[in-house]
Coordinates of C-alpha atoms and ligand atoms in Angstrom, one line a residue:
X1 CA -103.3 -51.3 -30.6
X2 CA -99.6 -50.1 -31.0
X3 CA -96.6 -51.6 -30.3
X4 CA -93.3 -51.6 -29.0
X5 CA -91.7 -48.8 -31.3
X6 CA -95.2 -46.4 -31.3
X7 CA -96.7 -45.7 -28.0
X8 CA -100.6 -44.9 -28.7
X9 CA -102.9 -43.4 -25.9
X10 CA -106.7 -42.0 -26.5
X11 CA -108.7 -39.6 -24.6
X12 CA -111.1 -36.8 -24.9
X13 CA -111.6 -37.6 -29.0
X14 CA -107.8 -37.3 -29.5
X15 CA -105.3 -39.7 -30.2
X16 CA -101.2 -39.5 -29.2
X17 CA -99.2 -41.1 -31.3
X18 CA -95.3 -41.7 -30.0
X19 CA -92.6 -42.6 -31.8
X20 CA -90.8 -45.0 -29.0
X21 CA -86.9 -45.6 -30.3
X22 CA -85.4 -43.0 -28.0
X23 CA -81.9 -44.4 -27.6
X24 CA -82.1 -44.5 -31.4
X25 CA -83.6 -40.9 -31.5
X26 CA -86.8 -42.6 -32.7
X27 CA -85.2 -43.9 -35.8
X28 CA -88.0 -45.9 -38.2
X29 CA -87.6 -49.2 -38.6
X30 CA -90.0 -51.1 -40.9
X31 CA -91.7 -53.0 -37.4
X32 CA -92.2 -49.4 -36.5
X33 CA -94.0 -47.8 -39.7
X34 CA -95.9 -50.8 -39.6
X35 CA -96.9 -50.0 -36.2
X36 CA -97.5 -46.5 -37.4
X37 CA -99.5 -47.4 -40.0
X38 CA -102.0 -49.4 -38.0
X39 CA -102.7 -46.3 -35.6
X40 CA -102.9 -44.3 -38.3
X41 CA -105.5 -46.2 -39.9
X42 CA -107.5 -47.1 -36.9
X43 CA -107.6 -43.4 -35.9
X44 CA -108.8 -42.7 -39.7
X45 CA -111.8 -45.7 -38.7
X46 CA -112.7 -44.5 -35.4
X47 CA -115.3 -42.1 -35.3
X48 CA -114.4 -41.3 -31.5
X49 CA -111.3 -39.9 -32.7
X50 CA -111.5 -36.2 -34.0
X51 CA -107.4 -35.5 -33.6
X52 CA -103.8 -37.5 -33.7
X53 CA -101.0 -36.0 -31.8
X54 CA -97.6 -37.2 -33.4
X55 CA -94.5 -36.8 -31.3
X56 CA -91.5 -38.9 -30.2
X57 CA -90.2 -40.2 -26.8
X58 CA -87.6 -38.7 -25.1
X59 CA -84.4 -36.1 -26.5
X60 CA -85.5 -36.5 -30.4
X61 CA -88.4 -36.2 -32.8
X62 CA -87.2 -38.6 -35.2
X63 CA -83.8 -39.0 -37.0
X64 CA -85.1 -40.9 -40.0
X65 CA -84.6 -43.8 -41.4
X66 CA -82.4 -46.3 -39.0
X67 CA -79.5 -46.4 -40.8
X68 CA -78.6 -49.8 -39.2
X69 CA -81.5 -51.4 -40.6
X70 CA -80.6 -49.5 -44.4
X71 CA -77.0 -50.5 -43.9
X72 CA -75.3 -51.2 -47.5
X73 CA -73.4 -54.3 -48.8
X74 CA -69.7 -54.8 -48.9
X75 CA -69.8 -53.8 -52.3
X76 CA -71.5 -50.6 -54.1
X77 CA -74.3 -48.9 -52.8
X78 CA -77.8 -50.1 -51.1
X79 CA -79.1 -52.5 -53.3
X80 CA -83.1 -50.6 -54.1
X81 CA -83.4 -47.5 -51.3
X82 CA -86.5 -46.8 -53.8
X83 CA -88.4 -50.1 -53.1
X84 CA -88.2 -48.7 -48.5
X85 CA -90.2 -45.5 -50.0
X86 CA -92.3 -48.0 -51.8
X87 CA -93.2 -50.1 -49.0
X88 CA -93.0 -47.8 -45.9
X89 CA -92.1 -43.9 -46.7
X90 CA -94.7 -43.5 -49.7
X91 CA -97.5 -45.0 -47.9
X92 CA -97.1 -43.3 -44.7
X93 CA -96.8 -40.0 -46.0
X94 CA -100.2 -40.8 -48.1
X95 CA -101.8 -41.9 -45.3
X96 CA -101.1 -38.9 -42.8
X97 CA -101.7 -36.4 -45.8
X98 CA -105.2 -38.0 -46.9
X99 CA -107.1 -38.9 -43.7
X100 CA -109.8 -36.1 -42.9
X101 CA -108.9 -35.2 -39.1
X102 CA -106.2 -32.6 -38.1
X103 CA -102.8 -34.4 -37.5
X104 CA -100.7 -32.4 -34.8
X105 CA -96.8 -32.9 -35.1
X106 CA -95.1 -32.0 -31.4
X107 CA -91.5 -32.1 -32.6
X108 CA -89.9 -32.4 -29.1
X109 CA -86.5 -32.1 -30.5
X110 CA -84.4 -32.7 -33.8
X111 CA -86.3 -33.9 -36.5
X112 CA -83.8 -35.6 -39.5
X113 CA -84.4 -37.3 -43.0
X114 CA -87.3 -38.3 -43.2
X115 CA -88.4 -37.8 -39.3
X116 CA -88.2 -33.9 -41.0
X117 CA -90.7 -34.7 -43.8
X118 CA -93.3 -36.4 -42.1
X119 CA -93.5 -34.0 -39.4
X120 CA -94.0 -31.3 -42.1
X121 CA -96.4 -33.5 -43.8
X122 CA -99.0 -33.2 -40.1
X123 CA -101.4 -30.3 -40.8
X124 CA -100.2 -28.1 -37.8
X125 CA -96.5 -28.3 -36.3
X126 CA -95.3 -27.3 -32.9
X127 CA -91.9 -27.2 -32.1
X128 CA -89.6 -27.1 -29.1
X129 CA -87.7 -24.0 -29.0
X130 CA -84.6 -26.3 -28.8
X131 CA -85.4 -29.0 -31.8
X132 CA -84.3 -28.6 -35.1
X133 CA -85.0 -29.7 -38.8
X134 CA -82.2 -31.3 -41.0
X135 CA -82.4 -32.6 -44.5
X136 CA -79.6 -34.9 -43.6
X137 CA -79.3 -36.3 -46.7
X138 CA -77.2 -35.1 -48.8
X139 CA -75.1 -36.2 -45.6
X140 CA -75.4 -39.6 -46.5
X141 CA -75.4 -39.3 -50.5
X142 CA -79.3 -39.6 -50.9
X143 CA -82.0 -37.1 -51.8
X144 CA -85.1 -36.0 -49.5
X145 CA -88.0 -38.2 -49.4
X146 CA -90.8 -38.7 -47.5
X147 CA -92.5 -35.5 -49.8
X148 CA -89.8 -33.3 -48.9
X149 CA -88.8 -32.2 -52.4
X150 CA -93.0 -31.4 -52.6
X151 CA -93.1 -30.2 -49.1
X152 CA -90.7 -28.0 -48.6
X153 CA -90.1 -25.8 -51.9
X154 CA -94.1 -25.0 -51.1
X155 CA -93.7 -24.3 -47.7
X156 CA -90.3 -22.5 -48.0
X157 CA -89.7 -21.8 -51.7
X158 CA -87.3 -23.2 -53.7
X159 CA -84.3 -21.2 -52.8
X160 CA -84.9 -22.2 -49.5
X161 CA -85.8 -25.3 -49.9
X162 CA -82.4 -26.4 -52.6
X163 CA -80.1 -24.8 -49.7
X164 CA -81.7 -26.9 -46.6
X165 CA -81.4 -29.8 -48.7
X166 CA -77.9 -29.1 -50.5
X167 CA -76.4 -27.8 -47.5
X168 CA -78.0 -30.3 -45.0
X169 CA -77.6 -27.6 -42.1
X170 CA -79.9 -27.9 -39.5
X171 CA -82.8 -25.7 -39.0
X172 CA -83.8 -24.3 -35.8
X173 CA -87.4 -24.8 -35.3
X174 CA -87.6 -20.7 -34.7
X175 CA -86.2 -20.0 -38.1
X176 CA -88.6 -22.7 -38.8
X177 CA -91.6 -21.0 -38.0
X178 CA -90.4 -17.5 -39.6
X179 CA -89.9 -19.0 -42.6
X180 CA -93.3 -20.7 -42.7
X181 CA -92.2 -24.1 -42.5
X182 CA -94.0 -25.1 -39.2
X183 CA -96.8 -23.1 -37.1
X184 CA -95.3 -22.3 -34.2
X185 CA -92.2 -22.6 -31.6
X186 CA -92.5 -23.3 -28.1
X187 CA -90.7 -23.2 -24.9
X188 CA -89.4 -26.8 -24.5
X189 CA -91.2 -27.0 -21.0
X190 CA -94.3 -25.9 -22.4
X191 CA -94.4 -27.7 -25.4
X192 CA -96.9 -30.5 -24.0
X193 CA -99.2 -28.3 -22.1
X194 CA -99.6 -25.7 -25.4
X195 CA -100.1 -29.3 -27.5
X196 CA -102.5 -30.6 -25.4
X197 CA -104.7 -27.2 -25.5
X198 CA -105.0 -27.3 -29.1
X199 CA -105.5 -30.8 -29.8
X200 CA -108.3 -30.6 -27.1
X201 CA -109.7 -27.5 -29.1
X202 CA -109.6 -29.3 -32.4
X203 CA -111.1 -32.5 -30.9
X204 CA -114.4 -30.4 -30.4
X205 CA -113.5 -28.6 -33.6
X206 CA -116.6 -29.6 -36.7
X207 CA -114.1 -32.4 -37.9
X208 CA -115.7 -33.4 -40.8
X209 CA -115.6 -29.9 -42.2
X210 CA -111.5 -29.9 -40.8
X211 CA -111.7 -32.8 -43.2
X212 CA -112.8 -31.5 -46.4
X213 CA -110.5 -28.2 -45.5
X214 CA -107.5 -30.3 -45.8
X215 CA -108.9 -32.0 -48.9
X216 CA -109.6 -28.8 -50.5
X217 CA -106.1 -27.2 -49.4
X218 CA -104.2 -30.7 -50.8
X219 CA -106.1 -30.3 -54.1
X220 CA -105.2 -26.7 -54.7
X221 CA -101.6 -27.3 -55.2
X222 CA -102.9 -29.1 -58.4
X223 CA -105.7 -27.4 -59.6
X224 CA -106.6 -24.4 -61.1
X225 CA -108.5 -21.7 -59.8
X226 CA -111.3 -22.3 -61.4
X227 CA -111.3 -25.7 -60.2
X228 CA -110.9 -25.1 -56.9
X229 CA -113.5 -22.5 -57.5
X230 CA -115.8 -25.5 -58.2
X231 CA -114.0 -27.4 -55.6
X232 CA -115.2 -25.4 -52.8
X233 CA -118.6 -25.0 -53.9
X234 CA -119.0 -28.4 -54.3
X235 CA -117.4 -29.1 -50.8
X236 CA -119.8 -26.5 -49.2
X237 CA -122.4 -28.1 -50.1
X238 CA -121.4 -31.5 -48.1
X239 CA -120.1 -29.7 -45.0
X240 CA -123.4 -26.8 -45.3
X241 CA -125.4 -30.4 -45.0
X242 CA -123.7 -31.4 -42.2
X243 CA -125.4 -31.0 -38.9
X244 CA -122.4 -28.9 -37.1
X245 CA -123.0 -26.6 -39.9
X246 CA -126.7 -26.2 -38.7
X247 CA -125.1 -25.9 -34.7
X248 CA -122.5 -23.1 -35.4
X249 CA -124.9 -21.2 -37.3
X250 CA -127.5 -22.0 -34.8
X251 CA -125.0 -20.9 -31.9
X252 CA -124.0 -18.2 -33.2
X253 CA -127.0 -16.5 -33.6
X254 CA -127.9 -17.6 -30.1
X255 CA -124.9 -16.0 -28.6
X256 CA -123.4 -18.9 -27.3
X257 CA -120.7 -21.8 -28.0
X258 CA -121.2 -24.1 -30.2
X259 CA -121.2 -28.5 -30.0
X260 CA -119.7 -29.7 -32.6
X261 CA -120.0 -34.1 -33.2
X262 CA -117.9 -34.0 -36.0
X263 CA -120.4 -35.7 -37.9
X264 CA -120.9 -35.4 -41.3
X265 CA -124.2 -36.3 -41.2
Ligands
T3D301 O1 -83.6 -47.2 -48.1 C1 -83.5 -46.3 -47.3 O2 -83.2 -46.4 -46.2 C2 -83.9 -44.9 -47.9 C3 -84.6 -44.1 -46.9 C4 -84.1 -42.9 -46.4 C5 -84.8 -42.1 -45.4 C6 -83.9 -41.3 -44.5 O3 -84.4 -40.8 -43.5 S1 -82.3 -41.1 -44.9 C7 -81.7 -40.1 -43.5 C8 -81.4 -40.9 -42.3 N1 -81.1 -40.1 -41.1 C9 -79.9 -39.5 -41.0 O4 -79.0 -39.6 -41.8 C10 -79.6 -38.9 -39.6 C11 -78.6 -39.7 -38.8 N2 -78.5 -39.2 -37.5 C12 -77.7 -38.1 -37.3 O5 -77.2 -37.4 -38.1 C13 -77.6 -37.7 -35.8 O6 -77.9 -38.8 -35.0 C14 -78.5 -36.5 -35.4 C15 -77.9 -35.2 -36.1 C16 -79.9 -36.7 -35.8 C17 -78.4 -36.3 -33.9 O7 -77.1 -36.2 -33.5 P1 -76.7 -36.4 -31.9 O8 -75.2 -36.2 -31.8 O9 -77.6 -35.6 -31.1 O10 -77.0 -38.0 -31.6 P2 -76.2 -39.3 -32.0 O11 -75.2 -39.5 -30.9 O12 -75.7 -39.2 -33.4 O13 -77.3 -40.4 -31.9 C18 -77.7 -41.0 -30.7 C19 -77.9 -42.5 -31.0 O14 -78.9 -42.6 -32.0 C20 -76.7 -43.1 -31.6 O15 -76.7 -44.5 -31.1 P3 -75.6 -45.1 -30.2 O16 -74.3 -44.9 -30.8 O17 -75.7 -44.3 -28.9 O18 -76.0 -46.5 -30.0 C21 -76.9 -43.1 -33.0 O19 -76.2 -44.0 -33.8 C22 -78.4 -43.4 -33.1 N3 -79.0 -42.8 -34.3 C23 -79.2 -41.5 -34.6 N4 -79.8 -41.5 -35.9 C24 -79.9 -42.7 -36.3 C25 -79.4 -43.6 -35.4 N5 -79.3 -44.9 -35.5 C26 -79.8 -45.4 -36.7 N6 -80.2 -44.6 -37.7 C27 -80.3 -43.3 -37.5 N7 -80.9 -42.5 -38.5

């Protein structure tokens, strides 16, 4: 599995994902989201697989759609930018927020366009202390995609979230993490060790309850509270019949760690 353009690597119930365009910053291409796609979905199959790592090959995260491969006509503008989302953007960003395992993002430096929005799509994000995060475009006369015009007023707010994307400055992942946008910043040098700690922790993490917590955290943004009131009980009941509910409760009272499968049943 993988490709040229996404690097993928397994071990220890976690799965690394890298975006592999480094003299292009990791710019997607529509081989590559394909590529993407199929890792994605065979880490979603693969019971063996309890965490995906997301990060990109050497100076950059991502810088977003490869502008060579979007490049308009002689004339006027591009001829349907709305039919890429369709086909690449919309899917990809459905994908990552829907499958039930923690998705790591380790934005190893600047993240643009939509390389930005689908890192803040992942469920945790790392950063570099040195990457950044620019809505780039307004830049380029187009609007955020890739969920950031759902992503980021939640994350942010919308004052926030209408400057980043009006003024298309870019971020620096500390000012990132203050403002809530990602969970933490990193020293560039440590950025791979501190990854790797927590995606091992999560891979021995009760995944399928991880799973219905991001389920349950996606379906709040729509629902009311008594919904999600309902919501929760009804996905307590699924993970309180799983049998890593029965091993932490078991553990705990035994005073002693638990062993999670991940199973739901
Ligand atoms: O239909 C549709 O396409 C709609 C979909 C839109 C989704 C989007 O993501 S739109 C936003 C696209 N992204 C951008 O506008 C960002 C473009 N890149 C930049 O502004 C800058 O590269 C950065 C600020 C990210 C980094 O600047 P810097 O100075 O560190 O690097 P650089 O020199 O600009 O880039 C290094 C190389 O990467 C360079 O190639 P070269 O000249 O050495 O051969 C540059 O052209 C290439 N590169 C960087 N970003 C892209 C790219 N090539 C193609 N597409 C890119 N997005």
């Amino acid at each position: 599995m993988g490709g040229d353009t996404v690097l993928v690597a397994s071990s220890g119930g976690v799965m690394r994902l890298t975006l592999n365009r480094p003299e292009k910053l990791n710019a997607f291409t529509l081989a590559m989201h394909a590529e993407l796609r199929a890792a994605f979905e065979a880490a979603a199959a693969n019971p063996l697989c309890r965490v995906i790592v997301l990060t990109g090959a050497g100076r950059a995260f991502c810088a977003g759609q490869d502008l060579a491969e979007t490049r308009p006509g002689m004339e006027g503008g591009l001829a349907d930018a709305g039919s890429r989302l369709e086909q690449a953007y919309n899917p990809l960003v459905k994908l990552i927020t829907s499958l039930e395992k923690p998705i790591v993002c380790a934005v190893n430096g600047i993240a643009a366009g939509a390389g930005a929005n689908v890192a803040i799509a992942c469920d945790i994000v790392v950063a570099a202390r040195s990457a950044s995060f620019l809505q780039a475009f307004a830049r380029i006369g187009l609007v955020p995609d890739a969920s950031g015009t759902w992503t980021l007023p939640r994350l942010v707010g919308p004052a926030r979230a209408r400057a980043l994307a009006m003024l298309a400055e870019p971020l620096p992942a500390e000012t990132a993490e203050a403002w809530g946008l990602i969970w933490k910043t990193v020293d560039d040098d440590k950025l791979e060790a501190e990854v790797s700690v927590l995606a091992s922790k999560l891979a021995s993490a009760p995944t399928y309850a991880l799973g219905l917590t991001k389920r349950a955290i996606a379906l709040s943004s729509t629902n009311t509270l008594s919904q999600q009131l309902d919501l929760e009980r009804e996905l307590q009941r699924k993970a309180g019949g799983s049998p890593d509910a029965a091993e932490g409760i078991r553990a705990f009272l035994e005073k002693r760690a638990p062993k999670f499968t991940g199973r739901s049943a």
